[in-house]
PDB file of C-alpha atoms in Angstrom:
ATOM      1  CA  LYS A   1       0.000   0.000   0.000  1.00 84.00           C
ATOM      2  CA  GLU A   2       3.002   2.288   0.489  1.00 88.00           C
ATOM      3  CA  GLY A   3       3.893   1.807  -3.171  1.00 88.00           C
ATOM      4  CA  LYS A   4       7.003  -0.293  -2.596  1.00 90.00           C
ATOM      5  CA  TYR A   5       7.759  -3.119  -4.990  1.00 89.00           C
ATOM      6  CA  ILE A   6       7.226  -6.529  -3.384  1.00 83.00           C
ATOM      7  CA  GLY A   7       7.624  -8.811  -6.405  1.00 79.00           C
ATOM      8  CA  GLY A   8      10.387 -11.394  -6.578  1.00 78.00           C
ATOM      9  CA  SER A   9      11.193 -10.821 -10.242  1.00 84.00           C
ATOM     10  CA  THR A  10      11.057  -7.482 -12.020  1.00 90.00           C
ATOM     11  CA  ALA A  11       8.942  -6.611 -15.018  1.00 92.00           C
ATOM     12  CA  TYR A  12      10.660  -6.085 -18.356  1.00 95.00           C
ATOM     13  CA  GLY A  13      11.653  -2.411 -18.582  1.00 95.00           C
ATOM     14  CA  TYR A  14      12.540  -2.084 -14.898  1.00 96.00           C
ATOM     15  CA  GLU A  15      15.214  -3.046 -12.399  1.00 95.00           C
ATOM     16  CA  LYS A  16      14.649  -3.453  -8.659  1.00 94.00           C
ATOM     17  CA  VAL A  17      16.562  -1.022  -6.423  1.00 94.00           C
ATOM     18  CA  LYS A  18      16.875  -0.713  -2.658  1.00 94.00           C
ATOM     19  CA  LEU A  19      15.221   2.360  -1.165  1.00 92.00           C
ATOM     20  CA  LYS A  20      17.628   4.790   0.428  1.00 90.00           C
ATOM     21  CA  ASN A  21      17.114   5.410   4.152  1.00 88.00           C
ATOM     22  CA  ASP A  22      14.061   3.148   4.156  1.00 89.00           C
ATOM     23  CA  LYS A  23      13.119  -0.520   4.151  1.00 91.00           C
ATOM     24  CA  GLY A  24      12.041  -2.204   0.952  1.00 91.00           C
ATOM     25  CA  TYR A  25      12.524  -1.778  -2.769  1.00 92.00           C
ATOM     26  CA  THR A  26      11.203   0.212  -5.685  1.00 93.00           C
ATOM     27  CA  LEU A  27      11.787   0.131  -9.453  1.00 94.00           C
ATOM     28  CA  ASP A  28      14.012   2.146 -11.768  1.00 95.00           C
ATOM     29  CA  ILE A  29      13.465   2.339 -15.505  1.00 96.00           C
ATOM     30  CA  VAL A  30      15.889   0.533 -17.826  1.00 96.00           C
ATOM     31  CA  PRO A  31      15.841   2.901 -20.840  1.00 96.00           C
ATOM     32  CA  ASP A  32      16.564   0.349 -23.595  1.00 95.00           C
ATOM     33  CA  GLU A  33      13.914  -2.050 -22.322  1.00 96.00           C
ATOM     34  CA  ALA A  34      11.434   0.773 -21.647  1.00 96.00           C
ATOM     35  CA  SER A  35      11.585   1.796 -25.308  1.00 96.00           C
ATOM     36  CA  ILE A  36      10.501  -1.748 -26.242  1.00 96.00           C
ATOM     37  CA  VAL A  37       7.648  -1.602 -23.717  1.00 97.00           C
ATOM     38  CA  LYS A  38       6.426   1.647 -25.293  1.00 96.00           C
ATOM     39  CA  LEU A  39       6.693   0.076 -28.738  1.00 96.00           C
ATOM     40  CA  ILE A  40       4.622  -2.936 -27.649  1.00 96.00           C
ATOM     41  CA  PHE A  41       1.836  -0.747 -26.261  1.00 97.00           C
ATOM     42  CA  ASP A  42       1.939   1.515 -29.320  1.00 96.00           C
ATOM     43  CA  TRP A  43       1.624  -1.444 -31.692  1.00 95.00           C
ATOM     44  CA  TYR A  44      -1.211  -2.895 -29.634  1.00 95.00           C
ATOM     45  CA  VAL A  45      -3.181   0.328 -29.120  1.00 94.00           C
ATOM     46  CA  ASN A  46      -2.418   2.367 -32.253  1.00 93.00           C
ATOM     47  CA  GLY A  47      -1.174  -0.264 -34.689  1.00 91.00           C
ATOM     48  CA  GLU A  48       1.863  -0.429 -36.963  1.00 90.00           C
ATOM     49  CA  LEU A  49       2.353   2.379 -39.474  1.00 87.00           C
ATOM     50  CA  GLN A  50       1.823   1.167 -43.050  1.00 87.00           C
ATOM     51  CA  PRO A  51       3.348   2.574 -46.286  1.00 89.00           C
ATOM     52  CA  ASP A  52       0.024   4.183 -47.208  1.00 90.00           C
ATOM     53  CA  GLY A  53      -0.068   6.117 -43.918  1.00 87.00           C
ATOM     54  CA  SER A  54      -2.679   3.905 -42.251  1.00 89.00           C
ATOM     55  CA  HIS A  55      -2.129   1.887 -39.076  1.00 89.00           C
ATOM     56  CA  LYS A  56      -2.562  -1.885 -38.896  1.00 89.00           C
ATOM     57  CA  PRO A  57      -3.628  -3.194 -35.451  1.00 86.00           C
ATOM     58  CA  LEU A  58      -1.280  -5.856 -34.081  1.00 91.00           C
ATOM     59  CA  GLY A  59      -2.262  -8.631 -31.680  1.00 92.00           C
ATOM     60  CA  THR A  60      -0.016 -10.373 -29.186  1.00 93.00           C
ATOM     61  CA  TYR A  61       0.990 -13.063 -31.686  1.00 91.00           C
ATOM     62  CA  SER A  62       2.082 -10.527 -34.321  1.00 92.00           C
ATOM     63  CA  ILE A  63       3.910  -8.429 -31.723  1.00 95.00           C
ATOM     64  CA  ALA A  64       5.819 -11.472 -30.411  1.00 94.00           C
ATOM     65  CA  ARG A  65       6.863 -12.385 -33.939  1.00 92.00           C
ATOM     66  CA  LYS A  66       8.006  -8.838 -34.747  1.00 94.00           C
ATOM     67  CA  LEU A  67      10.104  -8.648 -31.576  1.00 95.00           C
ATOM     68  CA  ASN A  68      11.756 -11.944 -32.444  1.00 93.00           C
ATOM     69  CA  ASP A  69      12.406 -10.755 -36.001  1.00 93.00           C
ATOM     70  CA  LEU A  70      14.050  -7.604 -34.584  1.00 93.00           C
ATOM     71  CA  GLY A  71      16.336  -9.726 -32.398  1.00 93.00           C
ATOM     72  CA  VAL A  72      14.947  -8.311 -29.132  1.00 93.00           C
ATOM     73  CA  LYS A  73      15.461 -10.703 -26.206  1.00 93.00           C
ATOM     74  CA  PRO A  74      13.018 -11.021 -23.273  1.00 92.00           C
ATOM     75  CA  LYS A  75      14.246 -11.108 -19.661  1.00 88.00           C
ATOM     76  CA  CYS A  76      13.789 -14.880 -19.519  1.00 87.00           C
ATOM     77  CA  GLY A  77      14.138 -17.322 -22.377  1.00 84.00           C
ATOM     78  CA  ASP A  78      15.300 -16.789 -25.928  1.00 86.00           C
ATOM     79  CA  THR A  79      12.095 -15.829 -27.706  1.00 90.00           C
ATOM     80  CA  TRP A  80       8.950 -13.795 -27.152  1.00 93.00           C
ATOM     81  CA  GLN A  81       5.665 -15.665 -26.942  1.00 91.00           C
ATOM     82  CA  PRO A  82       2.123 -14.231 -27.233  1.00 91.00           C
ATOM     83  CA  SER A  83       1.433 -15.102 -23.589  1.00 90.00           C
ATOM     84  CA  ARG A  84       4.425 -13.036 -22.434  1.00 92.00           C
ATOM     85  CA  VAL A  85       3.271 -10.033 -24.487  1.00 94.00           C
ATOM     86  CA  ARG A  86      -0.269 -10.432 -23.146  1.00 93.00           C
ATOM     87  CA  ASP A  87       0.951 -10.518 -19.533  1.00 92.00           C
ATOM     88  CA  MET A  88       2.967  -7.340 -20.125  1.00 94.00           C
ATOM     89  CA  ILE A  89      -0.005  -5.483 -21.587  1.00 95.00           C
ATOM     90  CA  LYS A  90      -2.146  -6.479 -18.588  1.00 92.00           C
ATOM     91  CA  ASN A  91       0.491  -5.568 -15.982  1.00 92.00           C
ATOM     92  CA  PRO A  92      -0.431  -2.270 -14.204  1.00 92.00           C
ATOM     93  CA  VAL A  93       3.183  -1.773 -13.062  1.00 93.00           C
ATOM     94  CA  TYR A  94       3.781  -0.063 -16.421  1.00 95.00           C
ATOM     95  CA  ALA A  95       1.213   2.585 -15.487  1.00 93.00           C
ATOM     96  CA  GLY A  96       2.958   3.218 -12.153  1.00 92.00           C
ATOM     97  CA  LYS A  97       0.774   0.892 -10.070  1.00 91.00           C
ATOM     98  CA  ILE A  98       1.563  -1.885  -7.619  1.00 87.00           C
ATOM     99  CA  ARG A  99      -0.579  -5.037  -7.834  1.00 77.00           C
ATOM    100  CA  TRP A 100      -0.761  -7.730  -5.187  1.00 66.00           C
ATOM    101  CA  ALA A 101      -2.972 -10.712  -4.304  1.00 58.00           C
ATOM    102  CA  TYR A 102      -3.132 -11.275  -8.073  1.00 56.00           C
ATOM    103  CA  ARG A 103      -1.974 -14.887  -7.947  1.00 55.00           C
ATOM    104  CA  LYS A 104      -2.843 -16.897  -4.868  1.00 57.00           C
ATOM    105  CA  TYR A 105      -1.823 -20.411  -3.925  1.00 58.00           C
ATOM    106  CA  VAL A 106      -4.875 -22.495  -3.059  1.00 64.00           C
ATOM    107  CA  LYS A 107      -4.681 -25.914  -1.391  1.00 69.00           C
ATOM    108  CA  SER A 108      -7.148 -28.667  -2.247  1.00 68.00           C
ATOM    109  CA  MET A 109      -7.494 -32.394  -1.577  1.00 69.00           C
ATOM    110  CA  GLU A 110      -7.083 -34.636  -4.639  1.00 71.00           C
ATOM    111  CA  ASN A 111      -7.031 -38.428  -4.393  1.00 72.00           C
ATOM    112  CA  GLY A 112      -6.207 -38.271  -0.696  1.00 72.00           C
ATOM    113  CA  ALA A 113      -3.268 -35.913  -1.118  1.00 75.00           C
ATOM    114  CA  ILE A 114      -2.994 -32.154  -0.701  1.00 75.00           C
ATOM    115  CA  SER A 115      -2.463 -30.367  -4.002  1.00 69.00           C
ATOM    116  CA  VAL A 116      -1.447 -26.733  -4.403  1.00 66.00           C
ATOM    117  CA  HIS A 117      -2.692 -24.713  -7.364  1.00 61.00           C
ATOM    118  CA  ARG A 118      -1.928 -21.126  -8.317  1.00 55.00           C
ATOM    119  CA  GLN A 119      -5.049 -19.137  -9.154  1.00 53.00           C
ATOM    120  CA  THR A 120      -5.019 -15.866 -11.089  1.00 55.00           C
ATOM    121  CA  ASN A 121      -7.863 -13.457 -10.419  1.00 53.00           C
ATOM    122  CA  GLU A 122      -7.567  -9.883 -11.660  1.00 54.00           C
ATOM    123  CA  THR A 123     -10.951  -8.891 -10.168  1.00 53.00           C
ATOM    124  CA  LYS A 124      -9.750  -9.697  -6.619  1.00 55.00           C
ATOM    125  CA  ALA A 125      -6.319  -8.099  -6.999  1.00 57.00           C
ATOM    126  CA  TYR A 126      -5.407  -4.920  -5.111  1.00 63.00           C
ATOM    127  CA  HIS A 127      -3.810  -1.883  -6.723  1.00 70.00           C
ATOM    128  CA  SER A 128      -2.079   1.130  -5.255  1.00 82.00           C
ATOM    129  CA  ASP A 129       0.084   3.963  -6.580  1.00 89.00           C
ATOM    130  CA  GLY A 130       3.687   2.840  -6.805  1.00 90.00           C
ATOM    131  CA  MET A 131       6.800   4.772  -5.867  1.00 91.00           C
ATOM    132  CA  HIS A 132       8.286   3.904  -9.258  1.00 93.00           C
ATOM    133  CA  PRO A 133       7.893   6.034 -12.405  1.00 95.00           C
ATOM    134  CA  PRO A 134       5.427   4.791 -15.047  1.00 95.00           C
ATOM    135  CA  ILE A 135       6.575   3.834 -18.536  1.00 96.00           C
ATOM    136  CA  ILE A 136       3.063   4.012 -20.024  1.00 96.00           C
ATOM    137  CA  ASP A 137       0.565   6.806 -19.356  1.00 94.00           C
ATOM    138  CA  GLU A 138      -2.722   5.792 -17.752  1.00 92.00           C
ATOM    139  CA  PHE A 139      -4.819   6.695 -20.814  1.00 94.00           C
ATOM    140  CA  THR A 140      -2.801   4.401 -23.105  1.00 94.00           C
ATOM    141  CA  PHE A 141      -2.824   1.628 -20.495  1.00 94.00           C
ATOM    142  CA  ALA A 142      -6.622   1.915 -20.116  1.00 93.00           C
ATOM    143  CA  ARG A 143      -7.097   1.763 -23.900  1.00 94.00           C
ATOM    144  CA  ALA A 144      -4.953  -1.367 -24.034  1.00 94.00           C
ATOM    145  CA  GLN A 145      -7.117  -3.025 -21.358  1.00 91.00           C
ATOM    146  CA  ASP A 146     -10.287  -2.189 -23.282  1.00 92.00           C
ATOM    147  CA  ILE A 147      -8.859  -3.769 -26.427  1.00 91.00           C
ATOM    148  CA  MET A 148      -7.661  -6.800 -24.465  1.00 89.00           C
ATOM    149  CA  ASN A 149     -11.047  -7.322 -22.791  1.00 87.00           C
ATOM    150  CA  ASN A 150     -12.853  -7.169 -26.124  1.00 84.00           C
ATOM    151  CA  ARG A 151     -10.504  -9.792 -27.619  1.00 73.00           C
ATOM    152  CA  VAL A 152     -10.728 -12.323 -24.793  1.00 58.00           C
ATOM    153  CA  HIS A 153     -11.744 -15.819 -25.903  1.00 55.00           C
ATOM    154  CA  LYS A 154     -14.399 -17.089 -23.515  1.00 52.00           C
ATOM    155  CA  PRO A 155     -14.122 -20.628 -22.140  1.00 52.00           C
ATOM    156  CA  VAL A 156     -16.330 -23.352 -23.599  1.00 51.00           C
ATOM    157  CA  PRO A 157     -19.834 -23.061 -22.071  1.00 53.00           C
ATOM    158  CA  SER A 158     -21.163 -26.193 -20.413  1.00 49.00           C
ATOM    159  CA  ARG A 159     -23.868 -26.566 -23.078  1.00 52.00           C
ATOM    160  CA  HIS A 160     -21.278 -26.851 -25.876  1.00 54.00           C
ATOM    161  CA  ARG A 161     -19.030 -29.765 -26.742  1.00 57.00           C
ATOM    162  CA  LEU A 162     -15.281 -29.420 -26.195  1.00 58.00           C
ATOM    163  CA  THR A 163     -13.822 -29.750 -29.704  1.00 62.00           C
ATOM    164  CA  ASN A 164     -10.291 -30.669 -28.607  1.00 65.00           C
ATOM    165  CA  PRO A 165     -10.344 -33.603 -26.164  1.00 69.00           C
ATOM    166  CA  LEU A 166      -6.527 -33.683 -26.373  1.00 70.00           C
ATOM    167  CA  ALA A 167      -6.170 -30.206 -24.813  1.00 68.00           C
ATOM    168  CA  GLY A 168      -3.264 -30.179 -22.365  1.00 69.00           C
ATOM    169  CA  LEU A 169      -2.212 -33.713 -23.325  1.00 79.00           C
ATOM    170  CA  VAL A 170      -0.307 -33.321 -26.602  1.00 84.00           C
ATOM    171  CA  TYR A 171       3.041 -31.517 -26.730  1.00 83.00           C
ATOM    172  CA  CYS A 172       5.260 -30.573 -29.656  1.00 85.00           C
ATOM    173  CA  SER A 173       8.081 -33.098 -30.225  1.00 87.00           C
ATOM    174  CA  LYS A 174      10.323 -30.310 -31.551  1.00 83.00           C
ATOM    175  CA  CYS A 175      10.107 -27.611 -28.862  1.00 81.00           C
ATOM    176  CA  GLY A 176       8.020 -29.231 -26.109  1.00 76.00           C
ATOM    177  CA  ARG A 177       5.237 -26.643 -25.946  1.00 78.00           C
ATOM    178  CA  SER A 178       1.556 -27.489 -25.641  1.00 78.00           C
ATOM    179  CA  MET A 179      -0.314 -27.918 -28.923  1.00 81.00           C
ATOM    180  CA  THR A 180      -3.729 -26.496 -29.740  1.00 81.00           C
ATOM    181  CA  ARG A 181      -6.489 -27.359 -32.187  1.00 78.00           C
ATOM    182  CA  ASN A 182      -6.709 -25.363 -35.402  1.00 77.00           C
ATOM    183  CA  ALA A 183     -10.220 -25.621 -36.819  1.00 72.00           C
ATOM    184  CA  GLY A 184      -8.949 -25.320 -40.372  1.00 67.00           C
ATOM    185  CA  LYS A 185     -10.349 -23.196 -43.162  1.00 67.00           C
ATOM    186  CA  LYS A 186     -12.901 -23.909 -45.865  1.00 65.00           C
ATOM    187  CA  HIS A 187     -10.772 -26.410 -47.785  1.00 64.00           C
ATOM    188  CA  SER A 188      -8.614 -27.846 -45.000  1.00 72.00           C
ATOM    189  CA  SER A 189      -9.220 -30.245 -42.137  1.00 79.00           C
ATOM    190  CA  PRO A 190      -8.785 -29.499 -38.414  1.00 80.00           C
ATOM    191  CA  CYS A 191      -5.304 -30.222 -37.072  1.00 82.00           C
ATOM    192  CA  LEU A 192      -3.085 -29.712 -34.027  1.00 85.00           C
ATOM    193  CA  VAL A 193      -0.530 -26.890 -34.186  1.00 84.00           C
ATOM    194  CA  CYS A 194       2.278 -25.759 -31.895  1.00 83.00           C
ATOM    195  CA  LEU A 195       1.685 -22.491 -29.991  1.00 75.00           C
ATOM    196  CA  ASN A 196       5.353 -21.465 -30.217  1.00 78.00           C
ATOM    197  CA  VAL A 197       5.615 -18.641 -32.755  1.00 75.00           C
ATOM    198  CA  GLU A 198       9.213 -19.653 -33.565  1.00 76.00           C
ATOM    199  CA  CYS A 199       8.427 -23.342 -34.163  1.00 81.00           C
ATOM    200  CA  ASP A 200       7.469 -24.703 -37.594  1.00 81.00           C
TER     201      ASP A 200
END
């Protein structure tokens, strides 16, 4: 609530620094990474400038691919994935906020043994003004959230049949990532495809 940073790892675009004459930590901007953060939000909110002067909206998949093509490296791993871009766009730290109670560990009993699951719930998360400087202004961040919320794919309702019974069971033999069902187009059959944007 004081605005100190309590996360274990730091968001891309920031580095964690010890507060002077006080307990705790805050964040400082890493200029090179911050320019990439601004580019990601600009592509997502305003689109990529085209030769004819128009702007083409980019989704998380296209943004991840463009970053990889530019040779930009994420904090962890070798390549950008759509999920990483999506998490960045949803992270209020870029608007100068601190979020906590976002992911909670919940214990449950399964087959006679205690199992621990991590639950993500944005609606129950707490936000406060951070001590750190924002990279993205609040108006741009709010626009990004509106776009994100309107693009969310809803889970399969109970009245509908799950079309991919192999969900979460089949993994790519080349890169090891989970595979998803592609419904196919008019003249092609459904198939399983790898979610990794860098995998063929």
